JSON list of C-alpha atoms in Angstrom, two decimals:
[
{"chain": "A", "resi": 11, "resn": "MET", "atom": "CA", "xyz": [-11.66, 80.18, -38.19]},
{"chain": "A", "resi": 12, "resn": "ALA", "atom": "CA", "xyz": [-11.15, 83.86, -37.38]},
{"chain": "A", "resi": 13, "resn": "SER", "atom": "CA", "xyz": [-9.17, 86.13, -39.64]},
{"chain": "A", "resi": 14, "resn": "SER", "atom": "CA", "xyz": [-6.34, 88.05, -38.03]},
{"chain": "A", "resi": 15, "resn": "ASP", "atom": "CA", "xyz": [-8.51, 91.18, -38.21]},
{"chain": "A", "resi": 16, "resn": "SER", "atom": "CA", "xyz": [-11.66, 89.78, -36.54]},
{"chain": "A", "resi": 17, "resn": "PRO", "atom": "CA", "xyz": [-12.22, 88.81, -32.89]},
{"chain": "A", "resi": 18, "resn": "PRO", "atom": "CA", "xyz": [-12.41, 85.05, -32.22]},
{"chain": "A", "resi": 19, "resn": "PRO", "atom": "CA", "xyz": [-15.27, 83.46, -30.26]},
{"chain": "A", "resi": 20, "resn": "PRO", "atom": "CA", "xyz": [-14.91, 83.46, -26.46]},
{"chain": "A", "resi": 21, "resn": "VAL", "atom": "CA", "xyz": [-12.98, 80.68, -24.72]},
{"chain": "A", "resi": 22, "resn": "PRO", "atom": "CA", "xyz": [-14.74, 78.83, -21.87]},
{"chain": "A", "resi": 23, "resn": "SER", "atom": "CA", "xyz": [-13.09, 79.12, -18.47]},
{"chain": "A", "resi": 24, "resn": "TYR", "atom": "CA", "xyz": [-11.29, 76.05, -17.18]},
{"chain": "A", "resi": 25, "resn": "GLY", "atom": "CA", "xyz": [-9.64, 75.00, -13.94]},
{"chain": "A", "resi": 26, "resn": "GLY", "atom": "CA", "xyz": [-11.10, 77.86, -11.95]},
{"chain": "A", "resi": 27, "resn": "ASP", "atom": "CA", "xyz": [-8.55, 80.24, -13.45]},
{"chain": "A", "resi": 28, "resn": "LYS", "atom": "CA", "xyz": [-10.04, 83.58, -14.48]},
{"chain": "A", "resi": 29, "resn": "GLY", "atom": "CA", "xyz": [-6.75, 84.76, -15.97]},
{"chain": "A", "resi": 30, "resn": "PHE", "atom": "CA", "xyz": [-5.06, 83.45, -19.07]},
{"chain": "A", "resi": 31, "resn": "PRO", "atom": "CA", "xyz": [-4.22, 80.96, -20.26]},
{"chain": "A", "resi": 32, "resn": "PRO", "atom": "CA", "xyz": [-7.00, 78.97, -18.58]},
{"chain": "A", "resi": 33, "resn": "GLY", "atom": "CA", "xyz": [-5.86, 75.90, -16.68]},
{"chain": "A", "resi": 34, "resn": "LYS", "atom": "CA", "xyz": [-5.15, 74.33, -13.34]},
{"chain": "A", "resi": 35, "resn": "PRO", "atom": "CA", "xyz": [-2.28, 75.62, -11.17]},
{"chain": "A", "resi": 36, "resn": "MET", "atom": "CA", "xyz": [1.08, 73.88, -11.56]},
{"chain": "A", "resi": 37, "resn": "SER", "atom": "CA", "xyz": [1.34, 70.78, -9.37]},
{"chain": "A", "resi": 38, "resn": "VAL", "atom": "CA", "xyz": [4.37, 70.04, -7.20]},
{"chain": "A", "resi": 39, "resn": "GLY", "atom": "CA", "xyz": [5.04, 66.92, -9.25]},
{"chain": "A", "resi": 40, "resn": "GLN", "atom": "CA", "xyz": [5.02, 68.81, -12.54]},
{"chain": "A", "resi": 41, "resn": "THR", "atom": "CA", "xyz": [7.33, 71.46, -11.10]},
{"chain": "A", "resi": 42, "resn": "MET", "atom": "CA", "xyz": [9.80, 68.74, -10.05]},
{"chain": "A", "resi": 43, "resn": "LEU", "atom": "CA", "xyz": [9.66, 67.13, -13.50]},
{"chain": "A", "resi": 44, "resn": "ASP", "atom": "CA", "xyz": [10.34, 70.48, -15.17]},
{"chain": "A", "resi": 45, "resn": "LYS", "atom": "CA", "xyz": [13.27, 71.23, -12.86]},
{"chain": "A", "resi": 46, "resn": "GLY", "atom": "CA", "xyz": [14.72, 67.78, -13.50]},
{"chain": "A", "resi": 47, "resn": "ALA", "atom": "CA", "xyz": [14.48, 68.20, -17.26]},
{"chain": "A", "resi": 48, "resn": "GLU", "atom": "CA", "xyz": [16.07, 71.64, -17.00]},
{"chain": "A", "resi": 49, "resn": "MET", "atom": "CA", "xyz": [19.11, 70.14, -15.25]},
{"chain": "A", "resi": 50, "resn": "LEU", "atom": "CA", "xyz": [19.48, 67.29, -17.75]},
{"chain": "A", "resi": 51, "resn": "GLN", "atom": "CA", "xyz": [18.86, 69.09, -21.04]},
{"chain": "A", "resi": 52, "resn": "SER", "atom": "CA", "xyz": [21.11, 71.61, -22.75]},
{"chain": "A", "resi": 53, "resn": "LEU", "atom": "CA", "xyz": [18.38, 74.01, -24.01]},
{"chain": "A", "resi": 54, "resn": "LYS", "atom": "CA", "xyz": [21.01, 75.41, -26.37]},
{"chain": "A", "resi": 55, "resn": "PRO", "atom": "CA", "xyz": [18.71, 77.53, -28.58]},
{"chain": "A", "resi": 56, "resn": "VAL", "atom": "CA", "xyz": [17.23, 79.25, -25.52]},
{"chain": "A", "resi": 57, "resn": "LYS", "atom": "CA", "xyz": [20.61, 79.82, -23.86]},
{"chain": "A", "resi": 58, "resn": "ASN", "atom": "CA", "xyz": [21.85, 81.40, -27.08]},
{"chain": "A", "resi": 59, "resn": "MET", "atom": "CA", "xyz": [19.48, 84.35, -26.57]},
{"chain": "A", "resi": 60, "resn": "SER", "atom": "CA", "xyz": [21.81, 87.23, -25.82]},
{"chain": "A", "resi": 61, "resn": "GLN", "atom": "CA", "xyz": [19.72, 90.39, -25.61]},
{"chain": "A", "resi": 62, "resn": "HIS", "atom": "CA", "xyz": [16.42, 91.76, -24.35]},
{"chain": "A", "resi": 63, "resn": "MET", "atom": "CA", "xyz": [14.99, 94.65, -26.37]},
{"chain": "A", "resi": 64, "resn": "CYS", "atom": "CA", "xyz": [11.80, 96.52, -25.48]},
{"chain": "A", "resi": 65, "resn": "THR", "atom": "CA", "xyz": [9.82, 98.56, -27.96]},
{"chain": "A", "resi": 66, "resn": "PHE", "atom": "CA", "xyz": [6.29, 99.03, -29.32]},
{"chain": "A", "resi": 67, "resn": "ALA", "atom": "CA", "xyz": [4.38, 97.42, -32.19]},
{"chain": "A", "resi": 68, "resn": "LEU", "atom": "CA", "xyz": [1.20, 98.20, -34.13]},
{"chain": "A", "resi": 69, "resn": "TYR", "atom": "CA", "xyz": [-1.16, 95.80, -35.85]},
{"chain": "A", "resi": 70, "resn": "SER", "atom": "CA", "xyz": [-0.94, 96.13, -39.63]},
{"chain": "A", "resi": 71, "resn": "HIS", "atom": "CA", "xyz": [-4.70, 95.70, -40.08]},
{"chain": "A", "resi": 72, "resn": "ASP", "atom": "CA", "xyz": [-5.59, 98.08, -37.20]},
{"chain": "A", "resi": 73, "resn": "MET", "atom": "CA", "xyz": [-2.82, 100.49, -36.27]},
{"chain": "A", "resi": 74, "resn": "THR", "atom": "CA", "xyz": [-4.91, 102.05, -33.53]},
{"chain": "A", "resi": 75, "resn": "ARG", "atom": "CA", "xyz": [-3.98, 98.97, -31.53]},
{"chain": "A", "resi": 76, "resn": "GLN", "atom": "CA", "xyz": [-0.50, 99.54, -30.10]},
{"chain": "A", "resi": 77, "resn": "ILE", "atom": "CA", "xyz": [1.34, 97.23, -27.69]},
{"chain": "A", "resi": 78, "resn": "GLU", "atom": "CA", "xyz": [4.55, 97.15, -25.67]},
{"chain": "A", "resi": 79, "resn": "THR", "atom": "CA", "xyz": [6.71, 94.23, -26.78]},
{"chain": "A", "resi": 80, "resn": "HIS", "atom": "CA", "xyz": [9.73, 92.43, -25.35]},
{"chain": "A", "resi": 81, "resn": "HIS", "atom": "CA", "xyz": [12.09, 90.78, -27.81]},
{"chain": "A", "resi": 82, "resn": "TYR", "atom": "CA", "xyz": [14.56, 88.14, -26.66]},
{"chain": "A", "resi": 83, "resn": "VAL", "atom": "CA", "xyz": [17.18, 88.06, -29.36]},
{"chain": "A", "resi": 84, "resn": "THR", "atom": "CA", "xyz": [19.42, 85.38, -30.86]},
{"chain": "A", "resi": 85, "resn": "ARG", "atom": "CA", "xyz": [21.97, 86.52, -33.44]},
{"chain": "A", "resi": 86, "resn": "LEU", "atom": "CA", "xyz": [22.70, 83.83, -36.03]},
{"chain": "A", "resi": 87, "resn": "ASN", "atom": "CA", "xyz": [25.19, 85.98, -37.94]},
{"chain": "A", "resi": 88, "resn": "GLN", "atom": "CA", "xyz": [25.95, 89.64, -38.55]},
{"chain": "A", "resi": 89, "resn": "ASP", "atom": "CA", "xyz": [23.01, 90.00, -40.95]},
{"chain": "A", "resi": 90, "resn": "PHE", "atom": "CA", "xyz": [20.29, 87.92, -39.28]},
{"chain": "A", "resi": 91, "resn": "LEU", "atom": "CA", "xyz": [18.62, 87.94, -35.86]},
{"chain": "A", "resi": 92, "resn": "GLN", "atom": "CA", "xyz": [15.61, 86.01, -34.59]},
{"chain": "A", "resi": 93, "resn": "CYS", "atom": "CA", "xyz": [13.47, 87.05, -31.64]},
{"chain": "A", "resi": 94, "resn": "ALA", "atom": "CA", "xyz": [10.99, 85.39, -29.34]},
{"chain": "A", "resi": 95, "resn": "VAL", "atom": "CA", "xyz": [8.50, 88.15, -28.53]},
{"chain": "A", "resi": 96, "resn": "TYR", "atom": "CA", "xyz": [6.69, 88.39, -25.18]},
{"chain": "A", "resi": 97, "resn": "ASP", "atom": "CA", "xyz": [4.11, 90.80, -23.77]},
{"chain": "A", "resi": 98, "resn": "SER", "atom": "CA", "xyz": [6.22, 91.54, -20.66]},
{"chain": "A", "resi": 99, "resn": "ASP", "atom": "CA", "xyz": [9.57, 90.74, -19.06]},
{"chain": "A", "resi": 100, "resn": "GLN", "atom": "CA", "xyz": [8.03, 88.83, -16.16]},
{"chain": "A", "resi": 101, "resn": "PRO", "atom": "CA", "xyz": [8.34, 85.06, -15.52]},
{"chain": "A", "resi": 102, "resn": "SER", "atom": "CA", "xyz": [4.65, 84.68, -16.38]},
{"chain": "A", "resi": 103, "resn": "ALA", "atom": "CA", "xyz": [4.99, 86.57, -19.69]},
{"chain": "A", "resi": 104, "resn": "HIS", "atom": "CA", "xyz": [3.08, 85.24, -22.69]},
{"chain": "A", "resi": 105, "resn": "LEU", "atom": "CA", "xyz": [4.93, 84.29, -25.86]},
{"chain": "A", "resi": 106, "resn": "ILE", "atom": "CA", "xyz": [2.97, 86.38, -28.36]},
{"chain": "A", "resi": 107, "resn": "GLY", "atom": "CA", "xyz": [5.01, 86.07, -31.54]},
{"chain": "A", "resi": 108, "resn": "ILE", "atom": "CA", "xyz": [8.27, 85.99, -33.42]},
{"chain": "A", "resi": 109, "resn": "GLU", "atom": "CA", "xyz": [10.29, 88.61, -35.25]},
{"chain": "A", "resi": 110, "resn": "TYR", "atom": "CA", "xyz": [13.01, 88.10, -37.82]},
{"chain": "A", "resi": 111, "resn": "ILE", "atom": "CA", "xyz": [15.49, 90.94, -38.32]},
{"chain": "A", "resi": 112, "resn": "ILE", "atom": "CA", "xyz": [17.70, 91.22, -41.39]},
{"chain": "A", "resi": 113, "resn": "SER", "atom": "CA", "xyz": [20.29, 93.66, -42.66]},
{"chain": "A", "resi": 114, "resn": "ASP", "atom": "CA", "xyz": [19.55, 96.14, -45.43]},
{"chain": "A", "resi": 115, "resn": "ILE", "atom": "CA", "xyz": [21.71, 94.04, -47.75]},
{"chain": "A", "resi": 116, "resn": "LEU", "atom": "CA", "xyz": [19.53, 90.96, -47.27]},
{"chain": "A", "resi": 117, "resn": "PHE", "atom": "CA", "xyz": [16.36, 93.04, -47.51]},
{"chain": "A", "resi": 118, "resn": "GLU", "atom": "CA", "xyz": [17.28, 94.47, -50.90]},
{"chain": "A", "resi": 119, "resn": "GLY", "atom": "CA", "xyz": [17.55, 90.91, -52.24]},
{"chain": "A", "resi": 120, "resn": "LEU", "atom": "CA", "xyz": [13.94, 90.06, -51.35]},
{"chain": "A", "resi": 121, "resn": "ASP", "atom": "CA", "xyz": [11.10, 89.93, -53.86]},
{"chain": "A", "resi": 122, "resn": "PRO", "atom": "CA", "xyz": [9.12, 93.22, -53.85]},
{"chain": "A", "resi": 123, "resn": "GLU", "atom": "CA", "xyz": [5.95, 91.41, -52.75]},
{"chain": "A", "resi": 124, "resn": "GLU", "atom": "CA", "xyz": [7.81, 89.92, -49.80]},
{"chain": "A", "resi": 125, "resn": "GLN", "atom": "CA", "xyz": [9.26, 93.32, -48.87]},
{"chain": "A", "resi": 126, "resn": "LYS", "atom": "CA", "xyz": [5.73, 94.63, -48.21]},
{"chain": "A", "resi": 127, "resn": "LEU", "atom": "CA", "xyz": [5.54, 92.46, -45.08]},
{"chain": "A", "resi": 128, "resn": "TRP", "atom": "CA", "xyz": [8.59, 94.05, -43.46]},
{"chain": "A", "resi": 129, "resn": "HIS", "atom": "CA", "xyz": [9.11, 97.24, -41.46]},
{"chain": "A", "resi": 130, "resn": "SER", "atom": "CA", "xyz": [12.10, 99.52, -40.94]},
{"chain": "A", "resi": 131, "resn": "HIS", "atom": "CA", "xyz": [13.79, 100.15, -37.59]},
{"chain": "A", "resi": 132, "resn": "ALA", "atom": "CA", "xyz": [15.51, 103.49, -38.15]},
{"chain": "A", "resi": 133, "resn": "TYR", "atom": "CA", "xyz": [12.82, 105.64, -36.52]},
{"chain": "A", "resi": 134, "resn": "GLU", "atom": "CA", "xyz": [12.47, 103.29, -33.53]},
{"chain": "A", "resi": 135, "resn": "ILE", "atom": "CA", "xyz": [16.17, 103.66, -32.85]},
{"chain": "A", "resi": 136, "resn": "LYS", "atom": "CA", "xyz": [16.54, 107.40, -33.48]},
{"chain": "A", "resi": 137, "resn": "SER", "atom": "CA", "xyz": [13.43, 108.25, -31.43]},
{"chain": "A", "resi": 138, "resn": "GLY", "atom": "CA", "xyz": [14.59, 106.33, -28.35]},
{"chain": "A", "resi": 139, "resn": "LEU", "atom": "CA", "xyz": [11.57, 104.02, -28.46]},
{"chain": "A", "resi": 140, "resn": "LEU", "atom": "CA", "xyz": [13.62, 100.84, -28.83]},
{"chain": "A", "resi": 141, "resn": "ILE", "atom": "CA", "xyz": [15.69, 100.17, -25.72]},
{"chain": "A", "resi": 142, "resn": "THR", "atom": "CA", "xyz": [17.80, 97.42, -24.18]},
{"chain": "A", "resi": 143, "resn": "PRO", "atom": "CA", "xyz": [16.53, 97.49, -20.58]},
{"chain": "A", "resi": 144, "resn": "ARG", "atom": "CA", "xyz": [19.12, 97.98, -17.84]},
{"chain": "A", "resi": 145, "resn": "VAL", "atom": "CA", "xyz": [21.98, 98.14, -20.35]},
{"chain": "A", "resi": 146, "resn": "PRO", "atom": "CA", "xyz": [23.80, 101.50, -20.23]},
{"chain": "A", "resi": 147, "resn": "GLU", "atom": "CA", "xyz": [23.25, 103.51, -23.40]},
{"chain": "A", "resi": 148, "resn": "LEU", "atom": "CA", "xyz": [27.00, 103.79, -23.95]},
{"chain": "A", "resi": 149, "resn": "VAL", "atom": "CA", "xyz": [27.20, 99.99, -24.10]},
{"chain": "A", "resi": 150, "resn": "ALA", "atom": "CA", "xyz": [24.05, 99.64, -26.21]},
{"chain": "A", "resi": 151, "resn": "LYS", "atom": "CA", "xyz": [24.86, 102.32, -28.78]},
{"chain": "A", "resi": 152, "resn": "PRO", "atom": "CA", "xyz": [26.96, 100.17, -31.15]},
{"chain": "A", "resi": 153, "resn": "GLU", "atom": "CA", "xyz": [24.06, 97.74, -31.41]},
{"chain": "A", "resi": 154, "resn": "MET", "atom": "CA", "xyz": [21.67, 100.64, -32.00]},
{"chain": "A", "resi": 155, "resn": "ARG", "atom": "CA", "xyz": [23.83, 101.75, -34.91]},
{"chain": "A", "resi": 156, "resn": "ASN", "atom": "CA", "xyz": [23.60, 98.28, -36.44]},
{"chain": "A", "resi": 157, "resn": "LEU", "atom": "CA", "xyz": [19.85, 97.97, -35.90]},
{"chain": "A", "resi": 158, "resn": "ALA", "atom": "CA", "xyz": [19.10, 101.37, -37.44]},
{"chain": "A", "resi": 159, "resn": "LYS", "atom": "CA", "xyz": [19.84, 99.89, -40.87]},
{"chain": "A", "resi": 160, "resn": "THR", "atom": "CA", "xyz": [17.81, 96.71, -40.44]},
{"chain": "A", "resi": 161, "resn": "TYR", "atom": "CA", "xyz": [14.31, 95.55, -41.33]},
{"chain": "A", "resi": 162, "resn": "GLY", "atom": "CA", "xyz": [11.98, 93.28, -39.36]},
{"chain": "A", "resi": 163, "resn": "LYS", "atom": "CA", "xyz": [9.07, 90.92, -40.00]},
{"chain": "A", "resi": 164, "resn": "PHE", "atom": "CA", "xyz": [6.98, 90.36, -36.88]},
{"chain": "A", "resi": 165, "resn": "TRP", "atom": "CA", "xyz": [4.07, 87.93, -36.66]},
{"chain": "A", "resi": 166, "resn": "CYS", "atom": "CA", "xyz": [1.85, 88.12, -33.58]},
{"chain": "A", "resi": 167, "resn": "THR", "atom": "CA", "xyz": [0.38, 84.71, -32.77]},
{"chain": "A", "resi": 168, "resn": "TRP", "atom": "CA", "xyz": [-1.40, 85.58, -29.51]},
{"chain": "A", "resi": 169, "resn": "GLN", "atom": "CA", "xyz": [-3.39, 88.81, -29.24]},
{"chain": "A", "resi": 170, "resn": "THR", "atom": "CA", "xyz": [-3.32, 89.14, -25.45]},
{"chain": "A", "resi": 171, "resn": "ASP", "atom": "CA", "xyz": [-4.02, 92.87, -25.70]},
{"chain": "A", "resi": 172, "resn": "ARG", "atom": "CA", "xyz": [-7.62, 92.18, -26.75]},
{"chain": "A", "resi": 173, "resn": "GLY", "atom": "CA", "xyz": [-8.01, 89.63, -23.95]},
{"chain": "A", "resi": 174, "resn": "ASP", "atom": "CA", "xyz": [-7.50, 86.38, -25.89]},
{"chain": "A", "resi": 175, "resn": "LYS", "atom": "CA", "xyz": [-7.01, 83.70, -23.23]},
{"chain": "A", "resi": 176, "resn": "LEU", "atom": "CA", "xyz": [-5.42, 81.33, -25.76]},
{"chain": "A", "resi": 177, "resn": "PRO", "atom": "CA", "xyz": [-3.58, 81.86, -29.07]},
{"chain": "A", "resi": 178, "resn": "LEU", "atom": "CA", "xyz": [-6.58, 82.07, -31.38]},
{"chain": "A", "resi": 179, "resn": "GLY", "atom": "CA", "xyz": [-7.20, 82.62, -35.07]},
{"chain": "A", "resi": 180, "resn": "ALA", "atom": "CA", "xyz": [-4.67, 83.55, -37.70]},
{"chain": "A", "resi": 181, "resn": "PRO", "atom": "CA", "xyz": [-1.36, 85.29, -36.99]},
{"chain": "A", "resi": 182, "resn": "ALA", "atom": "CA", "xyz": [-1.33, 89.07, -37.32]},
{"chain": "A", "resi": 183, "resn": "LEU", "atom": "CA", "xyz": [1.36, 91.06, -39.09]},
{"chain": "A", "resi": 184, "resn": "MET", "atom": "CA", "xyz": [2.85, 93.84, -36.97]},
{"chain": "A", "resi": 185, "resn": "MET", "atom": "CA", "xyz": [4.37, 97.18, -37.95]},
{"chain": "A", "resi": 186, "resn": "SER", "atom": "CA", "xyz": [6.99, 99.35, -36.25]},
{"chain": "A", "resi": 187, "resn": "PRO", "atom": "CA", "xyz": [6.45, 102.86, -34.83]},
{"chain": "A", "resi": 188, "resn": "GLN", "atom": "CA", "xyz": [6.94, 105.76, -37.24]},
{"chain": "A", "resi": 189, "resn": "ALA", "atom": "CA", "xyz": [6.98, 109.54, -37.00]},
{"chain": "A", "resi": 190, "resn": "VAL", "atom": "CA", "xyz": [3.76, 110.12, -38.96]},
{"chain": "A", "resi": 191, "resn": "GLY", "atom": "CA", "xyz": [0.07, 109.23, -38.97]},
{"chain": "A", "resi": 192, "resn": "PHE", "atom": "CA", "xyz": [-1.01, 105.99, -37.36]},
{"chain": "A", "resi": 193, "resn": "GLY", "atom": "CA", "xyz": [2.64, 105.11, -36.70]},
{"chain": "A", "resi": 194, "resn": "VAL", "atom": "CA", "xyz": [2.93, 107.58, -33.81]},
{"chain": "A", "resi": 195, "resn": "VAL", "atom": "CA", "xyz": [2.94, 105.71, -30.49]},
{"chain": "A", "resi": 196, "resn": "GLU", "atom": "CA", "xyz": [0.55, 106.98, -27.83]},
{"chain": "A", "resi": 197, "resn": "PRO", "atom": "CA", "xyz": [2.49, 109.09, -25.27]},
{"chain": "A", "resi": 198, "resn": "GLU", "atom": "CA", "xyz": [0.83, 107.25, -22.38]},
{"chain": "A", "resi": 199, "resn": "LEU", "atom": "CA", "xyz": [2.31, 103.94, -23.52]},
{"chain": "A", "resi": 200, "resn": "VAL", "atom": "CA", "xyz": [5.80, 105.41, -23.75]},
{"chain": "A", "resi": 201, "resn": "GLU", "atom": "CA", "xyz": [5.50, 107.16, -20.40]},
{"chain": "A", "resi": 202, "resn": "LYS", "atom": "CA", "xyz": [4.39, 103.95, -18.68]},
{"chain": "A", "resi": 203, "resn": "ARG", "atom": "CA", "xyz": [7.29, 101.97, -20.16]},
{"chain": "A", "resi": 204, "resn": "ASP", "atom": "CA", "xyz": [9.85, 104.67, -19.36]},
{"chain": "A", "resi": 205, "resn": "LYS", "atom": "CA", "xyz": [8.66, 104.92, -15.77]},
{"chain": "A", "resi": 206, "resn": "LYS", "atom": "CA", "xyz": [8.99, 101.17, -15.32]},
{"chain": "A", "resi": 207, "resn": "TYR", "atom": "CA", "xyz": [12.64, 101.18, -16.37]},
{"chain": "A", "resi": 208, "resn": "GLY", "atom": "CA", "xyz": [13.56, 104.58, -14.98]},
{"chain": "A", "resi": 209, "resn": "ILE", "atom": "CA", "xyz": [14.52, 106.04, -18.35]},
{"chain": "A", "resi": 210, "resn": "SER", "atom": "CA", "xyz": [13.52, 108.90, -20.65]},
{"chain": "A", "resi": 211, "resn": "SER", "atom": "CA", "xyz": [12.90, 108.18, -24.32]},
{"chain": "A", "resi": 212, "resn": "GLU", "atom": "CA", "xyz": [13.39, 111.87, -25.05]},
{"chain": "A", "resi": 213, "resn": "THR", "atom": "CA", "xyz": [16.83, 111.79, -23.42]},
{"chain": "A", "resi": 214, "resn": "LEU", "atom": "CA", "xyz": [17.74, 108.70, -25.42]},
{"chain": "A", "resi": 215, "resn": "LYS", "atom": "CA", "xyz": [16.53, 110.44, -28.58]},
{"chain": "A", "resi": 216, "resn": "ALA", "atom": "CA", "xyz": [18.88, 113.35, -27.93]},
{"chain": "A", "resi": 217, "resn": "SER", "atom": "CA", "xyz": [21.80, 111.00, -27.24]},
{"chain": "A", "resi": 218, "resn": "ARG", "atom": "CA", "xyz": [21.20, 109.13, -30.51]},
{"chain": "A", "resi": 219, "resn": "LEU", "atom": "CA", "xyz": [21.41, 112.15, -32.78]},
{"chain": "A", "resi": 220, "resn": "GLU", "atom": "CA", "xyz": [24.90, 111.02, -33.73]},
{"chain": "A", "resi": 221, "resn": "ILE", "atom": "CA", "xyz": [23.61, 107.68, -35.05]},
{"chain": "A", "resi": 222, "resn": "ASP", "atom": "CA", "xyz": [23.59, 107.95, -38.82]},
{"chain": "A", "resi": 223, "resn": "GLU", "atom": "CA", "xyz": [20.29, 107.72, -40.66]},
{"chain": "A", "resi": 224, "resn": "PRO", "atom": "CA", "xyz": [20.21, 105.02, -43.34]},
{"chain": "A", "resi": 225, "resn": "GLU", "atom": "CA", "xyz": [21.05, 106.50, -46.72]},
{"chain": "A", "resi": 226, "resn": "TRP", "atom": "CA", "xyz": [17.81, 105.03, -48.07]},
{"chain": "A", "resi": 227, "resn": "ILE", "atom": "CA", "xyz": [14.82, 103.24, -46.54]},
{"chain": "A", "resi": 228, "resn": "ASN", "atom": "CA", "xyz": [13.17, 101.05, -49.15]},
{"chain": "A", "resi": 229, "resn": "PRO", "atom": "CA", "xyz": [9.57, 102.29, -49.63]},
{"chain": "A", "resi": 230, "resn": "GLN", "atom": "CA", "xyz": [8.31, 98.70, -49.98]},
{"chain": "A", "resi": 231, "resn": "ALA", "atom": "CA", "xyz": [8.88, 98.42, -46.23]},
{"chain": "A", "resi": 232, "resn": "ASP", "atom": "CA", "xyz": [6.39, 100.26, -43.99]},
{"chain": "A", "resi": 233, "resn": "TYR", "atom": "CA", "xyz": [4.05, 99.80, -46.94]},
{"chain": "A", "resi": 234, "resn": "TRP", "atom": "CA", "xyz": [1.13, 101.52, -45.23]},
{"chain": "A", "resi": 235, "resn": "LYS", "atom": "CA", "xyz": [2.95, 104.86, -45.25]},
{"chain": "A", "resi": 236, "resn": "GLN", "atom": "CA", "xyz": [2.91, 105.07, -49.04]},
{"chain": "A", "resi": 237, "resn": "HIS", "atom": "CA", "xyz": [-0.32, 103.24, -49.83]},
{"chain": "A", "resi": 238, "resn": "GLY", "atom": "CA", "xyz": [-2.59, 103.50, -46.78]},
{"chain": "A", "resi": 239, "resn": "VAL", "atom": "CA", "xyz": [-3.28, 99.75, -46.62]},
{"chain": "A", "resi": 240, "resn": "GLY", "atom": "CA", "xyz": [-2.44, 97.00, -44.17]},
{"chain": "A", "resi": 241, "resn": "PHE", "atom": "CA", "xyz": [-2.35, 93.21, -44.34]},
{"chain": "A", "resi": 242, "resn": "ALA", "atom": "CA", "xyz": [-4.45, 90.53, -42.63]},
{"chain": "A", "resi": 243, "resn": "ILE", "atom": "CA", "xyz": [-4.47, 86.75, -42.94]},
{"chain": "A", "resi": 244, "resn": "ASP", "atom": "CA", "xyz": [-7.59, 84.71, -43.68]},
{"chain": "A", "resi": 245, "resn": "ILE", "atom": "CA", "xyz": [-7.63, 80.94, -43.10]},
{"chain": "A", "resi": 246, "resn": "GLU", "atom": "CA", "xyz": [-9.08, 78.96, -46.01]},
{"chain": "A", "resi": 247, "resn": "THR", "atom": "CA", "xyz": [-9.62, 75.27, -46.63]},
{"chain": "A", "resi": 248, "resn": "VAL", "atom": "CA", "xyz": [-7.48, 73.76, -49.38]},
{"chain": "A", "resi": 249, "resn": "LYS", "atom": "CA", "xyz": [-7.01, 70.28, -50.78]},
{"chain": "A", "resi": 250, "resn": "MET", "atom": "CA", "xyz": [-4.18, 68.36, -49.15]},
{"chain": "A", "resi": 251, "resn": "LYS", "atom": "CA", "xyz": [-1.17, 67.45, -51.25]},
{"chain": "A", "resi": 252, "resn": "LYS", "atom": "CA", "xyz": [-0.93, 63.68, -50.99]},
{"chain": "A", "resi": 253, "resn": "ARG", "atom": "CA", "xyz": [1.56, 61.12, -52.23]},
{"chain": "A", "resi": 254, "resn": "ALA", "atom": "CA", "xyz": [-1.04, 58.36, -51.95]},
{"chain": "A", "resi": 255, "resn": "PRO", "atom": "CA", "xyz": [-4.85, 58.27, -51.88]},
{"chain": "A", "resi": 256, "resn": "PHE", "atom": "CA", "xyz": [-6.27, 59.17, -48.49]},
{"chain": "A", "resi": 257, "resn": "PRO", "atom": "CA", "xyz": [-8.11, 56.14, -47.01]}
]
């Protein structure tokens, strides 16, 4: 099975669909079943998503690959958020991963080896790269202040940017934009996003000068900045843990 830093084998086409994922178009019967289930079920975890945030992410093992990401956020308490991450904000968007966001207090309690997998959010906020689409900045600013002191761990499970038609291979660890080196987001990506939402990241940056910088960003986060290395996952075969002999 492919490592998170190597391309998987191609996926055969299916159902006459040249896009992704491959498959036959939705039938009328299936659409009716889905609508019926939607009316009967509570879908409480989904309905508890309260925010849409748009930003950019970089692959830890190859930071030349940069993508626009859309995070649909559920806040479980004041120190912990969980996000379903999509590659767009359209109805046909692909669920490409998950991000967990924790406060600086929770982060400082993590084991140092675990901290290496996390990234900081301060630069994303201060630079105007992280936005809450269609929410006025005056309304969003208190949340930006909170997020500036947080850390995130983002696993990408579907690398649609390289054309994967299905979620293939191992998950990939993602990093946040930074002001230096490979962490600088390509201007074309930012310009395209800003044009779509009718905003200016530079204007947002100026308006966020008053947001306080964290007193200290733990250097175990954004590990690549200090050590010049990233992380990739390899899948390996291991013996199963069994309570009884396998027949």
